[in-house]
mmCIF file of C-alpha atoms in Angstrom:
data_model
loop_
_atom_site.group_PDB
_atom_site.id
_atom_site.type_symbol
_atom_site.label_atom_id
_atom_site.label_comp_id
_atom_site.label_asym_id
_atom_site.label_seq_id
_atom_site.Cartn_x
_atom_site.Cartn_y
_atom_site.Cartn_z
ATOM 1 C CA MET M 1 0.000 0.000 0.000
ATOM 2 C CA GLU M 2 1.366 3.409 -0.929
ATOM 3 C CA GLN M 3 1.521 6.030 1.792
ATOM 4 C CA ARG M 4 3.050 9.408 2.371
ATOM 5 C CA ALA M 5 4.093 11.399 5.391
ATOM 6 C CA MET M 6 2.284 14.643 6.126
ATOM 7 C CA GLN M 7 3.667 17.255 8.513
ATOM 8 C CA VAL M 8 1.249 19.931 9.685
ATOM 9 C CA THR M 9 2.944 22.901 11.329
ATOM 10 C CA PHE M 10 0.623 25.025 13.427
ATOM 11 C CA ILE M 11 2.129 28.485 13.064
ATOM 12 C CA SER M 12 -0.442 30.709 14.771
ATOM 13 C CA ALA M 13 -4.093 31.697 15.060
ATOM 14 C CA HIS M 14 -5.661 35.142 14.976
ATOM 15 C CA ASP M 15 -8.807 36.701 16.406
ATOM 16 C CA LEU M 16 -9.981 33.584 18.231
ATOM 17 C CA LYS M 17 -13.242 33.896 20.116
ATOM 18 C CA ASP M 18 -12.516 34.235 23.838
ATOM 19 C CA VAL M 19 -14.493 31.379 25.408
ATOM 20 C CA SER M 20 -12.670 31.597 28.745
ATOM 21 C CA ARG M 21 -14.935 32.264 31.690
ATOM 22 C CA LEU M 22 -12.152 32.457 34.249
ATOM 23 C CA GLY M 23 -8.752 33.898 33.466
ATOM 24 C CA LYS M 24 -7.087 34.097 30.107
ATOM 25 C CA LEU M 25 -7.701 32.014 27.004
ATOM 26 C CA ARG M 26 -5.391 28.949 26.884
ATOM 27 C CA PRO M 27 -5.847 27.567 23.365
ATOM 28 C CA TYR M 28 -4.438 24.427 21.783
ATOM 29 C CA ALA M 29 -5.140 22.613 18.526
ATOM 30 C CA GLU M 30 -6.118 19.037 17.758
ATOM 31 C CA ALA M 31 -5.687 17.471 14.315
ATOM 32 C CA TRP M 32 -6.580 14.128 12.789
ATOM 33 C CA VAL M 33 -7.441 12.266 9.628
ATOM 34 C CA ASP M 34 -8.279 9.051 11.493
ATOM 35 C CA PRO M 35 -10.269 9.821 14.683
ATOM 36 C CA CYS M 36 -8.347 7.050 16.465
ATOM 37 C CA ALA M 37 -5.094 8.924 15.841
ATOM 38 C CA LYS M 38 -5.781 12.452 17.107
ATOM 39 C CA GLN M 39 -2.766 14.594 17.944
ATOM 40 C CA ALA M 40 -2.545 17.925 19.746
ATOM 41 C CA THR M 41 -0.264 20.921 19.968
ATOM 42 C CA PRO M 42 1.041 22.107 23.318
ATOM 43 C CA LEU M 43 -1.118 24.505 25.265
ATOM 44 C CA TYR M 44 -0.457 28.178 24.474
ATOM 45 C CA SER M 45 -0.041 29.196 28.095
ATOM 46 C CA ASP M 46 0.803 32.870 27.447
ATOM 47 C CA GLY M 47 -2.908 33.332 26.872
ATOM 48 C CA GLY M 48 -4.812 35.486 24.473
ATOM 49 C CA THR M 49 -6.732 35.315 21.228
ATOM 50 C CA ASN M 50 -3.653 35.378 18.959
ATOM 51 C CA PRO M 51 -1.610 32.290 19.936
ATOM 52 C CA THR M 52 1.678 31.264 18.342
ATOM 53 C CA TRP M 53 2.580 27.572 18.463
ATOM 54 C CA ASN M 54 5.175 26.844 15.751
ATOM 55 C CA HIS M 55 4.581 23.159 16.484
ATOM 56 C CA THR M 56 4.599 20.309 13.948
ATOM 57 C CA LEU M 57 2.412 17.204 14.035
ATOM 58 C CA SER M 58 3.313 14.232 11.813
ATOM 59 C CA PHE M 59 0.891 11.815 10.166
ATOM 60 C CA THR M 60 1.249 8.845 7.809
ATOM 61 C CA ILE M 61 -1.608 8.787 5.315
ATOM 62 C CA PRO M 62 -2.531 6.111 2.732
ATOM 63 C CA GLU M 63 -1.950 7.612 -0.727
ATOM 64 C CA ALA M 64 -5.445 6.616 -1.861
ATOM 65 C CA SER M 65 -6.901 8.920 0.810
ATOM 66 C CA PHE M 66 -5.545 11.940 -1.064
ATOM 67 C CA HIS M 67 -7.767 10.979 -4.010
ATOM 68 C CA HIS M 68 -10.904 10.127 -2.033
ATOM 69 C CA PRO M 69 -13.466 12.995 -2.031
ATOM 70 C CA SER M 70 -14.558 12.541 1.597
ATOM 71 C CA ALA M 71 -11.095 12.179 3.188
ATOM 72 C CA ARG M 72 -10.256 15.250 5.260
ATOM 73 C CA LEU M 73 -7.767 16.711 7.679
ATOM 74 C CA PHE M 74 -9.786 17.863 10.681
ATOM 75 C CA ILE M 75 -8.510 20.657 12.908
ATOM 76 C CA ARG M 76 -10.184 21.805 16.085
ATOM 77 C CA ILE M 77 -9.101 24.674 18.346
ATOM 78 C CA LEU M 78 -9.977 24.265 22.016
ATOM 79 C CA HIS M 79 -9.505 26.201 25.253
ATOM 80 C CA LYS M 80 -8.104 24.261 28.226
ATOM 81 C CA THR M 81 -10.455 24.977 31.098
ATOM 82 C CA HIS M 82 -9.637 24.829 34.791
ATOM 83 C CA ILE M 83 -11.840 21.752 35.175
ATOM 84 C CA PRO M 84 -9.698 18.593 35.031
ATOM 85 C CA ARG M 85 -9.709 17.229 31.471
ATOM 86 C CA GLY M 86 -12.020 20.074 30.490
ATOM 87 C CA ALA M 87 -11.937 21.844 27.149
ATOM 88 C CA ALA M 88 -14.160 24.464 25.543
ATOM 89 C CA PHE M 89 -14.653 24.522 21.778
ATOM 90 C CA ILE M 90 -13.381 27.622 19.953
ATOM 91 C CA GLY M 91 -13.534 26.726 16.255
ATOM 92 C CA SER M 92 -12.737 24.139 13.608
ATOM 93 C CA VAL M 93 -11.917 23.587 9.961
ATOM 94 C CA SER M 94 -11.909 20.484 7.777
ATOM 95 C CA ILE M 95 -9.608 20.459 4.771
ATOM 96 C CA PRO M 96 -10.157 17.976 1.918
ATOM 97 C CA LEU M 97 -6.968 15.933 1.520
ATOM 98 C CA HIS M 98 -7.095 16.181 -2.273
ATOM 99 C CA GLN M 99 -6.673 19.975 -1.965
ATOM 100 C CA LEU M 100 -3.408 19.475 -0.098
ATOM 101 C CA LEU M 101 -1.814 17.943 -3.200
ATOM 102 C CA GLN M 102 -2.025 21.367 -4.877
ATOM 103 C CA THR M 103 -0.792 23.297 -1.832
ATOM 104 C CA PRO M 104 2.951 23.953 -1.864
ATOM 105 C CA ASN M 105 5.007 23.952 1.322
ATOM 106 C CA SER M 106 4.112 27.540 2.107
ATOM 107 C CA PRO M 107 1.979 29.073 4.864
ATOM 108 C CA VAL M 108 -1.773 28.873 4.284
ATOM 109 C CA SER M 109 -4.601 30.427 6.269
ATOM 110 C CA TYR M 110 -7.997 28.881 6.980
ATOM 111 C CA ALA M 111 -11.079 30.456 8.557
ATOM 112 C CA LEU M 112 -12.286 28.694 11.694
ATOM 113 C CA LEU M 113 -15.996 27.994 12.022
ATOM 114 C CA ASP M 114 -18.177 27.668 15.104
ATOM 115 C CA ALA M 115 -19.946 24.431 16.070
ATOM 116 C CA SER M 116 -22.809 25.102 13.621
ATOM 117 C CA GLU M 117 -20.218 25.795 10.877
ATOM 118 C CA SER M 118 -21.902 29.114 10.111
ATOM 119 C CA CYS M 119 -19.898 31.865 11.821
ATOM 120 C CA GLY M 120 -16.246 32.788 11.747
ATOM 121 C CA GLN M 121 -14.254 32.162 14.909
ATOM 122 C CA GLY M 122 -10.922 33.583 13.768
ATOM 123 C CA SER M 123 -8.310 32.031 11.503
ATOM 124 C CA ILE M 124 -5.414 29.604 11.699
ATOM 125 C CA GLN M 125 -2.097 29.697 9.846
ATOM 126 C CA LEU M 126 -0.572 26.350 8.883
ATOM 127 C CA ARG M 127 2.268 24.970 6.821
ATOM 128 C CA ILE M 128 1.489 21.543 5.373
ATOM 129 C CA HIS M 129 4.311 19.477 3.921
ATOM 130 C CA LEU M 130 3.644 16.241 2.060
ATOM 131 C CA GLY M 131 6.462 13.736 1.784
ATOM 132 C CA ASP M 132 7.160 11.480 -1.171
ATOM 133 C CA LYS M 133 5.066 8.375 -1.736
ATOM 134 C CA HIS M 134 6.504 5.165 -0.372
ATOM 135 C CA PHE M 135 5.275 1.590 -0.471
ATOM 136 C CA LEU M 136 4.472 -0.281 2.726
ATOM 137 C CA GLU M 137 4.059 -4.046 2.641
ATOM 138 C CA PRO M 138 0.704 -4.958 4.151
ATOM 139 C CA SER M 139 1.410 -6.783 7.399
ATOM 140 C CA VAL M 140 -2.228 -7.467 8.196
ATOM 141 C CA GLN M 141 -4.921 -9.229 6.231
ATOM 142 C CA GLN M 142 -8.094 -7.621 4.978
ATOM 143 C CA GLY M 143 -10.609 -7.292 7.779
ATOM 144 C CA ALA M 144 -7.951 -7.697 10.466
ATOM 145 C CA THR M 145 -8.441 -5.875 13.729
ATOM 146 C CA ILE M 146 -5.582 -3.924 15.261
ATOM 147 C CA CYS M 147 -5.605 -2.663 18.839
ATOM 148 C CA THR M 148 -3.822 0.597 19.494
ATOM 149 C CA GLY M 149 -4.313 2.469 22.727
ATOM 150 C CA GLY M 150 -7.747 1.055 23.489
ATOM 151 C CA CYS M 151 -9.107 1.883 20.031
ATOM 152 C CA ILE M 152 -9.990 -0.870 17.603
ATOM 153 C CA THR M 153 -9.092 -0.144 13.997
ATOM 154 C CA THR M 154 -10.345 -2.419 11.252
ATOM 155 C CA ILE M 155 -8.460 -2.380 7.956
ATOM 156 C CA PHE M 156 -10.422 -2.928 4.750
ATOM 157 C CA TYR M 157 -8.224 -2.937 1.662
ATOM 158 C CA HIS M 158 -11.116 -2.482 -0.755
ATOM 159 C CA THR M 159 -11.595 1.083 0.547
ATOM 160 C CA PRO M 160 -8.897 3.733 0.321
ATOM 161 C CA LEU M 161 -9.216 4.829 3.937
ATOM 162 C CA LEU M 162 -8.541 3.292 7.291
ATOM 163 C CA CYS M 163 -11.935 2.621 8.827
ATOM 164 C CA CYS M 164 -12.075 3.189 12.523
ATOM 165 C CA ARG M 165 -14.654 2.068 15.007
ATOM 166 C CA ARG M 166 -14.355 2.640 18.692
ATOM 167 C CA GLY M 167 -14.854 -0.137 21.145
ATOM 168 C CA PRO M 168 -13.233 -1.890 24.050
ATOM 169 C CA PRO M 169 -10.068 -3.826 23.345
ATOM 170 C CA PRO M 170 -10.977 -7.443 22.523
ATOM 171 C CA TRP M 171 -9.155 -8.816 25.571
ATOM 172 C CA ARG M 172 -11.724 -7.087 27.817
ATOM 173 C CA ASN M 173 -14.458 -9.329 26.407
ATOM 174 C CA MET M 174 -12.655 -12.541 27.394
#
């Protein structure tokens, strides 16, 4: 199966909605293509509505996903609340992967939308770098289940994407 590396550098965000109820806004970003493989930037602890991260997240994406119309890179900006494990939603954007093939390795800006995807919540500046294609020998059979971090991922080779379903690890059912 052909794949390619994708590095997403979160440069900064501007004019974020201040959703903090106590203290200053402490934003961070989450990104994923596969919901079982979410990654996050560090918390911008200096506070404010114009954070600067300059932090890179790395993903390995099946090449076929870049040609599938529904495959997307999802980005969500959240505010770390004072409640343990708490986060307040600021804004999000979803970028079709096929558009990234035309984007050079230069900074790009995307408008963030609110939860109803109707209003602007600021903007985010990214640099997205796609590596060269490389071939990976399939080490699992079609329909095989892989357990990673409590998430069950089922691989179907007849579709271009990794299909993910959440559930308890199979050893818990024994």
